[in-house]
XYZ file of N, CA and C in Angstrom:
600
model
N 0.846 -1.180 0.000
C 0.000 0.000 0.000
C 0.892 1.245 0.000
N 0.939 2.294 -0.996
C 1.344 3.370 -0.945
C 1.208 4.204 -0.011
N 2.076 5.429 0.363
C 1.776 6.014 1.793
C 0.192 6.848 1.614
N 0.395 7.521 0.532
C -0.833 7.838 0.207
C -2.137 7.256 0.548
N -2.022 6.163 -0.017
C -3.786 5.256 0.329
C -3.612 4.940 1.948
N -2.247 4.341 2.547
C -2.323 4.441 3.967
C -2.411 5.687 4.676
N -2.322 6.636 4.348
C -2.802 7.896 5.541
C -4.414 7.747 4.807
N -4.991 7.553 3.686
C -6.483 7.536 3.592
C -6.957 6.653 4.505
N -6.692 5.028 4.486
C -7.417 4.260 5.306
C -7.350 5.110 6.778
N -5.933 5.366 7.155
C -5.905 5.858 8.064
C -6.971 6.848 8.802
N -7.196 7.749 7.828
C -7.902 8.671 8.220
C -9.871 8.066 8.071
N -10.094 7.096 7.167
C -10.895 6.620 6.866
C -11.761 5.543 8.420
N -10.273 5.704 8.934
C -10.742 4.495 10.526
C -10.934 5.427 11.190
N -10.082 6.527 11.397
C -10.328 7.332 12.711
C -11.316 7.999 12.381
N -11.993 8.478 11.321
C -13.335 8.965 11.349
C -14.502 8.386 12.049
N -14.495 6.664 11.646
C -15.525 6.128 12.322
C -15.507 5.634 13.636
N -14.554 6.178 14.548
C -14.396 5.606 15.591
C -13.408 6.435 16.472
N -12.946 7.879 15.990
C -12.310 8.612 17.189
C -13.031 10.007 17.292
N -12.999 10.918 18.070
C -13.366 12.129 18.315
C -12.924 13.044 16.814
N -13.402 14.632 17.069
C -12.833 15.185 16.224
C -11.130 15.577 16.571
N -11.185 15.853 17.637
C -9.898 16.647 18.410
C -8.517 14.723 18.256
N -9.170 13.883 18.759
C -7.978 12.938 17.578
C -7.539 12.816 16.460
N -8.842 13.306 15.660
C -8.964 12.793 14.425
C -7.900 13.972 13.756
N -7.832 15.285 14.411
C -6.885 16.573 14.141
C -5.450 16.267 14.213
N -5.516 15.639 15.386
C -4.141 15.344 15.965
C -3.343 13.979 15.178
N -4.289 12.997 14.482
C -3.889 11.710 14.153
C -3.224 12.456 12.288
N -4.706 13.658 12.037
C -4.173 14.211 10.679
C -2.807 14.899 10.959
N -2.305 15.889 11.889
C -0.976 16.671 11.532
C 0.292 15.519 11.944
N -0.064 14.603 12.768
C 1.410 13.410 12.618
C 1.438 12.782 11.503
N 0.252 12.493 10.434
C 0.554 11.923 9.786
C 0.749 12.931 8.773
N 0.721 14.364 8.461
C 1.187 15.036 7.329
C 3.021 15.237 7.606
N 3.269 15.509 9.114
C 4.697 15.345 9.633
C 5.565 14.092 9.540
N 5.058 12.932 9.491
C 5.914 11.938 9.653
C 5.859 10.941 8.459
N 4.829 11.452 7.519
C 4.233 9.602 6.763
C 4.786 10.427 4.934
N 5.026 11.782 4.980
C 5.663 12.564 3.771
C 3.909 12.193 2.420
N 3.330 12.287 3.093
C 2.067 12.025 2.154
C 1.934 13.473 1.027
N 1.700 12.799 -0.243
C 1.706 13.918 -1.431
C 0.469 14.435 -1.595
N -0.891 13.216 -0.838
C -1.759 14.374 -0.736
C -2.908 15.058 0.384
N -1.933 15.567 1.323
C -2.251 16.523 2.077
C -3.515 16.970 1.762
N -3.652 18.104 0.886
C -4.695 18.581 0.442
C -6.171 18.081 0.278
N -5.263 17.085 -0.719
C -7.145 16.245 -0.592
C -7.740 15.191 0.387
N -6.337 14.721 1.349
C -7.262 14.390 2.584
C -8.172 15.339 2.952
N -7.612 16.493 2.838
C -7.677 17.627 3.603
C -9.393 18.034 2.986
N -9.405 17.856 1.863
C -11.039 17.847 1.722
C -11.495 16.987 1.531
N -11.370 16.151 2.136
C -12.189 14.374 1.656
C -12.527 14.771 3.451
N -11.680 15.054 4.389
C -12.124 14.915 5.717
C -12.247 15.750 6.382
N -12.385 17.092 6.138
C -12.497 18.005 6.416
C -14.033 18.291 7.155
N -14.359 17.694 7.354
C -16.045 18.124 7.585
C -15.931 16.898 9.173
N -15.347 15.896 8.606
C -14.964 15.197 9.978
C -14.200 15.875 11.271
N -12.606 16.796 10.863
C -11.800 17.034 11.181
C -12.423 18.382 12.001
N -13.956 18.751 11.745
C -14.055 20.598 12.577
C -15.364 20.028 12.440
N -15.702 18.845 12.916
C -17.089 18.827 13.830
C -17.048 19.100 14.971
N -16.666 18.993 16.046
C -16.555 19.536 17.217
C -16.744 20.775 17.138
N -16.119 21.826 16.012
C -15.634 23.425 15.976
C -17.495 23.937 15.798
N -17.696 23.118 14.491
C -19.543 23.021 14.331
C -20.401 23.078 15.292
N -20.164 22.001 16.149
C -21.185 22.371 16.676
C -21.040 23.264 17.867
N -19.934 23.653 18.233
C -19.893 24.949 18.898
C -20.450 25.900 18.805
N -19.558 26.509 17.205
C -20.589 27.509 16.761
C -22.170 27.604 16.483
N -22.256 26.592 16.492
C -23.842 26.214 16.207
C -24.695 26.215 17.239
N -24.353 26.486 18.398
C -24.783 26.654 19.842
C -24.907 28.438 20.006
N -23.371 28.481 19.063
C -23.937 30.131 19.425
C -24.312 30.725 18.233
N -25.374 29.984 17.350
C -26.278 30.105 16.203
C -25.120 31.042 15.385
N -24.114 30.943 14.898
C -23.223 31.581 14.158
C -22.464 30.165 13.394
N -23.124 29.760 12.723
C -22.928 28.704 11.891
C -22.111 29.213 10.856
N -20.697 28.867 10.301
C -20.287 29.276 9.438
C -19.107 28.174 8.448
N -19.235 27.733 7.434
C -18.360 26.386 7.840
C -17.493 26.920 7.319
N -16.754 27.753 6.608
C -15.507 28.200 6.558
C -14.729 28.996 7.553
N -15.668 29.473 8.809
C -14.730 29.638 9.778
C -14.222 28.638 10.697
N -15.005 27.569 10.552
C -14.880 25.967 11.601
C -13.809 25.308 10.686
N -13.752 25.762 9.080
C -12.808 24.834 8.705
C -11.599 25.411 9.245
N -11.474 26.976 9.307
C -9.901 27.631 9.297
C -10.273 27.138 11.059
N -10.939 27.103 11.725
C -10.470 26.683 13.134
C -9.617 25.588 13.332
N -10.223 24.659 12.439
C -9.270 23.234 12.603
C -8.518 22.728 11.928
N -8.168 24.204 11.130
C -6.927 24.150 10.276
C -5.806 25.098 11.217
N -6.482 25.775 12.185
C -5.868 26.282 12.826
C -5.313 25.494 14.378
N -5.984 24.490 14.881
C -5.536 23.366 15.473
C -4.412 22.650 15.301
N -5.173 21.909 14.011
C -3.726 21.077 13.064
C -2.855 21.522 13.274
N -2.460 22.816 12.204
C -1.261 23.857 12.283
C -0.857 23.538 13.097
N -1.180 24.304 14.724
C -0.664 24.342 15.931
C 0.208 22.763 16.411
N -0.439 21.954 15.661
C 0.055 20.158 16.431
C 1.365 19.834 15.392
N 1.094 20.537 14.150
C 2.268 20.406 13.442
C 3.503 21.126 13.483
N 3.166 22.510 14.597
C 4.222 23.130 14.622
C 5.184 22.516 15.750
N 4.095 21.919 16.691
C 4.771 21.420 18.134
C 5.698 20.380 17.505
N 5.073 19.673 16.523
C 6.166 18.293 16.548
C 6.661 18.484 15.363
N 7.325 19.134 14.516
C 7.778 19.713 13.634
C 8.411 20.455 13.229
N 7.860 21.907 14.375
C 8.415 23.412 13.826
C 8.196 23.839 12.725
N 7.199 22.968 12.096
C 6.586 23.483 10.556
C 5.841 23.915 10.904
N 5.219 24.954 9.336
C 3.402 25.061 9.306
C 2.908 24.366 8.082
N 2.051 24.472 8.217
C 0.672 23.999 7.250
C 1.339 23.676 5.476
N 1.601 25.528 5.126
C 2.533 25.462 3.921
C 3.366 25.035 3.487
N 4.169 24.524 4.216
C 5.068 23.506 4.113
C 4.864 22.182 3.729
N 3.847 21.843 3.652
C 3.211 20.386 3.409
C 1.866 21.120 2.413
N 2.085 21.622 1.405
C 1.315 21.807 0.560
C -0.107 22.490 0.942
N -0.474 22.539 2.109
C -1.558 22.856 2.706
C -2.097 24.429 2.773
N -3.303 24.583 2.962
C -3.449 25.800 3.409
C -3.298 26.716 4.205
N -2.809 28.028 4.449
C -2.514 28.776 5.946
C -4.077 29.184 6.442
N -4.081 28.566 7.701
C -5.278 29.060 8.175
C -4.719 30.650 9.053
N -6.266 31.364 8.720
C -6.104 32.800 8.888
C -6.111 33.165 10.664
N -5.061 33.654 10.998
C -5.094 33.897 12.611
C -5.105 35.040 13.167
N -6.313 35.665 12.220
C -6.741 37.016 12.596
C -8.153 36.921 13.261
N -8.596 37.773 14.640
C -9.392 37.384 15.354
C -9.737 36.219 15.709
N -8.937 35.458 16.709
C -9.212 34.275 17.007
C -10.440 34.278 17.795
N -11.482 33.366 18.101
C -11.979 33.464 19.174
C -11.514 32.411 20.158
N -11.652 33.079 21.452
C -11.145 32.576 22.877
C -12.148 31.523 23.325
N -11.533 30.378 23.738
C -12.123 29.110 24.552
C -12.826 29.657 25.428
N -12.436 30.728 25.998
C -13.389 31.178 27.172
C -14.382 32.221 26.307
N -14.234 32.534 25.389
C -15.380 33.632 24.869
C -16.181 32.652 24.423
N -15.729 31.543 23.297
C -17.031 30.938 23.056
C -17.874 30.300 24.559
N -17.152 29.761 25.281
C -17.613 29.125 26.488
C -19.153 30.188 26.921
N -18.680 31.428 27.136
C -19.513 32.304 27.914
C -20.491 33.242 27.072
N -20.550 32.808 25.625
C -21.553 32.672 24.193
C -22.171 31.669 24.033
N -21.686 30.593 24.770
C -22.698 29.146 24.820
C -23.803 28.191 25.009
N -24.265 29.491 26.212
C -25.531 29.461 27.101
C -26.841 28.970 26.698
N -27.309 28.195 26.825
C -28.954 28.069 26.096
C -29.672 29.506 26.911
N -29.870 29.887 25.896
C -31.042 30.841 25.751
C -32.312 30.423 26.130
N -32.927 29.575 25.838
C -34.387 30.158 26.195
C -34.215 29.116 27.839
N -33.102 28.152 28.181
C -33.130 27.863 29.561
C -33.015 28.906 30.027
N -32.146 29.851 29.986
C -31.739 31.193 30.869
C -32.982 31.871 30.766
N -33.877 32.032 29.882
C -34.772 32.820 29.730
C -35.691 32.210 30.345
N -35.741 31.071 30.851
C -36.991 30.128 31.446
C -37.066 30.966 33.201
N -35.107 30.371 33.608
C -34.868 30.658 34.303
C -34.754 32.262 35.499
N -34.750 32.816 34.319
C -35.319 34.589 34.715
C -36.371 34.838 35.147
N -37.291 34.398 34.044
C -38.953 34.510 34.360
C -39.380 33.873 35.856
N -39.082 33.030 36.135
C -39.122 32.188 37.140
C -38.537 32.925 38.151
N -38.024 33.447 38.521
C -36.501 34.301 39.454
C -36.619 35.155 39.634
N -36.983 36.204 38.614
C -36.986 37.649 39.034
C -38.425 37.717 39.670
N -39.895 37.480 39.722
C -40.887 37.993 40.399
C -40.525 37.093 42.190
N -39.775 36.626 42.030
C -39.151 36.045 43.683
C -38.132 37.263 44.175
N -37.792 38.178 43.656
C -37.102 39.368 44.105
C -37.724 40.167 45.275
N -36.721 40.839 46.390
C -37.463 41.351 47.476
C -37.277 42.726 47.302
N -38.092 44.110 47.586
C -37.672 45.245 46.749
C -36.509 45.820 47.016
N -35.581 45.146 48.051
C -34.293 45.725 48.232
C -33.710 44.843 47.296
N -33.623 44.308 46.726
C -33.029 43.633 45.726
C -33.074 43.676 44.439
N -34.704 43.883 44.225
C -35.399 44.345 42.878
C -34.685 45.758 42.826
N -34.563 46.757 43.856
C -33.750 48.055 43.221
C -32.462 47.830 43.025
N -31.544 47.451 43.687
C -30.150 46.916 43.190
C -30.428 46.017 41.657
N -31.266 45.066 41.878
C -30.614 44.723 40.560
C -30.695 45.411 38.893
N -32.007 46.131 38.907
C -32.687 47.033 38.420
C -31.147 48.297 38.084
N -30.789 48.621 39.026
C -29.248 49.694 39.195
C -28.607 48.812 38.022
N -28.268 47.707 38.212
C -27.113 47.142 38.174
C -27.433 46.723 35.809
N -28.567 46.284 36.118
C -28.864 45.909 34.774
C -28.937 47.414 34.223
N -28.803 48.265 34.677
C -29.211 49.835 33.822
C -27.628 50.268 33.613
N -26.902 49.879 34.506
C -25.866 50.182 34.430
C -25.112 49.617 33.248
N -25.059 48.053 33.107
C -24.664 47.348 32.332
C -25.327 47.635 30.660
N -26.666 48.141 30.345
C -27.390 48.256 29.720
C -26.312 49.419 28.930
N -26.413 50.461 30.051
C -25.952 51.990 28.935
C -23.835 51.946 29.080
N -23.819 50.315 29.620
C -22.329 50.062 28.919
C -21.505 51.112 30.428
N -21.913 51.329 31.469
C -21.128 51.902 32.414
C -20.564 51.125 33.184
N -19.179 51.195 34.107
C -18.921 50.310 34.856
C -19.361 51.035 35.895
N -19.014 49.903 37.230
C -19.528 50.643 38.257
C -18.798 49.497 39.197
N -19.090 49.781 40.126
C -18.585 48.631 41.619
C -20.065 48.544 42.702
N -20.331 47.276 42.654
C -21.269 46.988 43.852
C -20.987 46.102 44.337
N -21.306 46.433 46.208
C -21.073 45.195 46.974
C -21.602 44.298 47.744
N -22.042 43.457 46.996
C -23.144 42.862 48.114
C -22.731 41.777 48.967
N -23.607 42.536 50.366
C -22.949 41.275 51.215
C -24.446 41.309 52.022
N -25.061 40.132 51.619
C -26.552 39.916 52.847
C -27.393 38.648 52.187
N -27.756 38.137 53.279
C -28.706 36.811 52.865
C -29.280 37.130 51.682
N -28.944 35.818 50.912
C -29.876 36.302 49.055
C -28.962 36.936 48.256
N -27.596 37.427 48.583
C -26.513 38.051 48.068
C -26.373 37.037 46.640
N -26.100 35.740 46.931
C -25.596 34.981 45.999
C -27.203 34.832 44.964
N -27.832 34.369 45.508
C -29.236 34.401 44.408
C -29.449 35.596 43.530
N -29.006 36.734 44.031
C -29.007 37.770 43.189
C -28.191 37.805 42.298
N -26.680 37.645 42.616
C -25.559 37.902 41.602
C -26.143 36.182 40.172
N -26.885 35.423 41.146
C -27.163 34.007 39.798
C -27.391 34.674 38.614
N -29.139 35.907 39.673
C -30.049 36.165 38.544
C -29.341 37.144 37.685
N -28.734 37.719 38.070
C -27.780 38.901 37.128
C -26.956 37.913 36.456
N -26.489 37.172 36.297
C -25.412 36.315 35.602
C -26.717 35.789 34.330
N -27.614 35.478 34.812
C -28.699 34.886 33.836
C -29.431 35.896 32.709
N -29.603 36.550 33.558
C -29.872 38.066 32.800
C -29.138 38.159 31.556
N -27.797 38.795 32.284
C -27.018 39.435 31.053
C -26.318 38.361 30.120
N -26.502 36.965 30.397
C -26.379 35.599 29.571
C -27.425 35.741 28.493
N -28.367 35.554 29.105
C -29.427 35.339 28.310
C -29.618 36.778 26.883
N -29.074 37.753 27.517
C -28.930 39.098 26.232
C -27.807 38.740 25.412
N -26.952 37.738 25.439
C -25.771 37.356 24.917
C -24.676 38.182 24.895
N -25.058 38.714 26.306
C -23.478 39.326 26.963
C -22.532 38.568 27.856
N -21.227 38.915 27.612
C -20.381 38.180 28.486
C -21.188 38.732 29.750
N -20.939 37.608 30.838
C -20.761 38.105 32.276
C -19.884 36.992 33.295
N -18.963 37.162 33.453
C -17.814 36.317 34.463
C -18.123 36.575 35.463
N -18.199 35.148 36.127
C -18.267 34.900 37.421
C -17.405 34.837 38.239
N -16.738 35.427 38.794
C -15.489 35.128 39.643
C -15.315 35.464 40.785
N -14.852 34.078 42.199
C -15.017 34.722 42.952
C -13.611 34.095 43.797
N -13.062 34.346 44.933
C -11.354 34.314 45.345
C -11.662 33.011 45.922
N -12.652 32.084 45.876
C -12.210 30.753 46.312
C -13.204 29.858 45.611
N -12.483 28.839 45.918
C -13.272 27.872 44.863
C -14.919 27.350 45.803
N -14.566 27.126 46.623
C -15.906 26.797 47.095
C -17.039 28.398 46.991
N -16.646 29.829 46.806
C -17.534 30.948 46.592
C -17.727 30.232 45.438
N -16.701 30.033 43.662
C -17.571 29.871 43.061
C -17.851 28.536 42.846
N -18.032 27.918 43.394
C -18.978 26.870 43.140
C -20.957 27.463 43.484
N -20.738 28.453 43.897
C -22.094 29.174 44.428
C -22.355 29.998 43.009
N -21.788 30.509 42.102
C -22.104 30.887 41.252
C -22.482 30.390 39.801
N -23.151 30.741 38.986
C -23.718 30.265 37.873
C -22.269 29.892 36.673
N -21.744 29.196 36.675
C -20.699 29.264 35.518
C -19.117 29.736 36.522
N -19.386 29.738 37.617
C -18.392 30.798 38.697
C -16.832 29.622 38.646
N -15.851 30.620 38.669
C -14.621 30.384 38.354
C -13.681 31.112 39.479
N -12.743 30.568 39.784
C -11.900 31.264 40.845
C -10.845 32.547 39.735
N -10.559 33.394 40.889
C -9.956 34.729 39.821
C -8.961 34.244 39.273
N -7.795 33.551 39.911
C -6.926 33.256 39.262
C -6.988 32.425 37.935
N -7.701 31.246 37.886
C -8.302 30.903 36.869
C -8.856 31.654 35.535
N -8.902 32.742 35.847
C -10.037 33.462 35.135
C -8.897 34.891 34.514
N -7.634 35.118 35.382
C -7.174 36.175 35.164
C -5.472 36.377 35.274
């Protein structure tokens, strides 16, 4: 068997039986190590295999686009070929994927949100508000609304139920909102909540 048809089978097995994020990693060792002439047209014979994972990401945050999922996991590859290589892409006949505006693991993460759960979850939440709370949060969403920062501090029974519903809120408008709080057991109290260091 020519190297050629063996990186196909190759790639032909790990489709039906590994993840996408192997199936990335199994493609850039074998464009690095196996000298295959055609790169390329693995490269579109499996390409739709190779940035499913990237799919349905974006597809969560209804920004479906398949030429940006392809340069994502052309932008993966790359990355696995440079580690064990010090090559890129071009070098093996391939395409340069574009590494202008990447998006961040943590941006898509916190774009990910189901919507109409969060929106279930609001409706439900906010008429349980007590009016010292209903005016803070009311502040706080007006604030965020006309794009101002500000500092608030809450410290009182219901403290944490409030900061949820504000996390749900401005989720559900498909705004970032980070949760972060200086220990891991605070955020485990929060919606999506992450310790700072983690986060910063």
């Amino acid at each position: 068997m020519t190297t050629t048809a063996t990186g196909d089978a190759t790639m032909e097995e790990a489709v039906l039986c590994r993840s996408p994020s192997h199936i990335k990693e199994l493609f850039a060792i074998l464009i690095c190590t196996c000298g295959l002439s055609n790169s390329l047209q693995l490269w579109d014979k499996y390409k739709s295999a190779l940035s499913e994972d990237i799919l349905h990401r974006f597809e969560r945050m209804y920004q479906v686009n398949n030429d940006l999922c392809f340069n994502e996991a052309l932008r993966h590859i790359e990355d696995k070929i440079i580690t064990i290589s010090g090559k890129k892409l071009y070098d093996f006949g391939m395409p340069t994927p574009e590494r202008r505006g990447e998006l961040s693991t943590d941006l898509i993460k916190e774009l990910s949100y189901d919507i109409a759960l969060l929106d279930a979850q609001v409706s439900e939440t906010e008429p349980r508000l007590l009016p010292e709370q209903k005016n803070i949060y009311n502040k706080i969403l007006q604030r965020v609304e006309l794009d101002k920062g500000g500092l608030f501090f809450l410290d009182a029974p219901g403290g944490t139920f409030l900061l949820n519903l504000l996390l749900e809120k401005i989720r559900k408008d498909r705004k970032v909102a980070l949760a972060v709080a200086s220990s891991g057991i605070a955020a485990t109290l929060l919606s999506g909540g992450r310790t700072a260091h983690s986060v910063f």
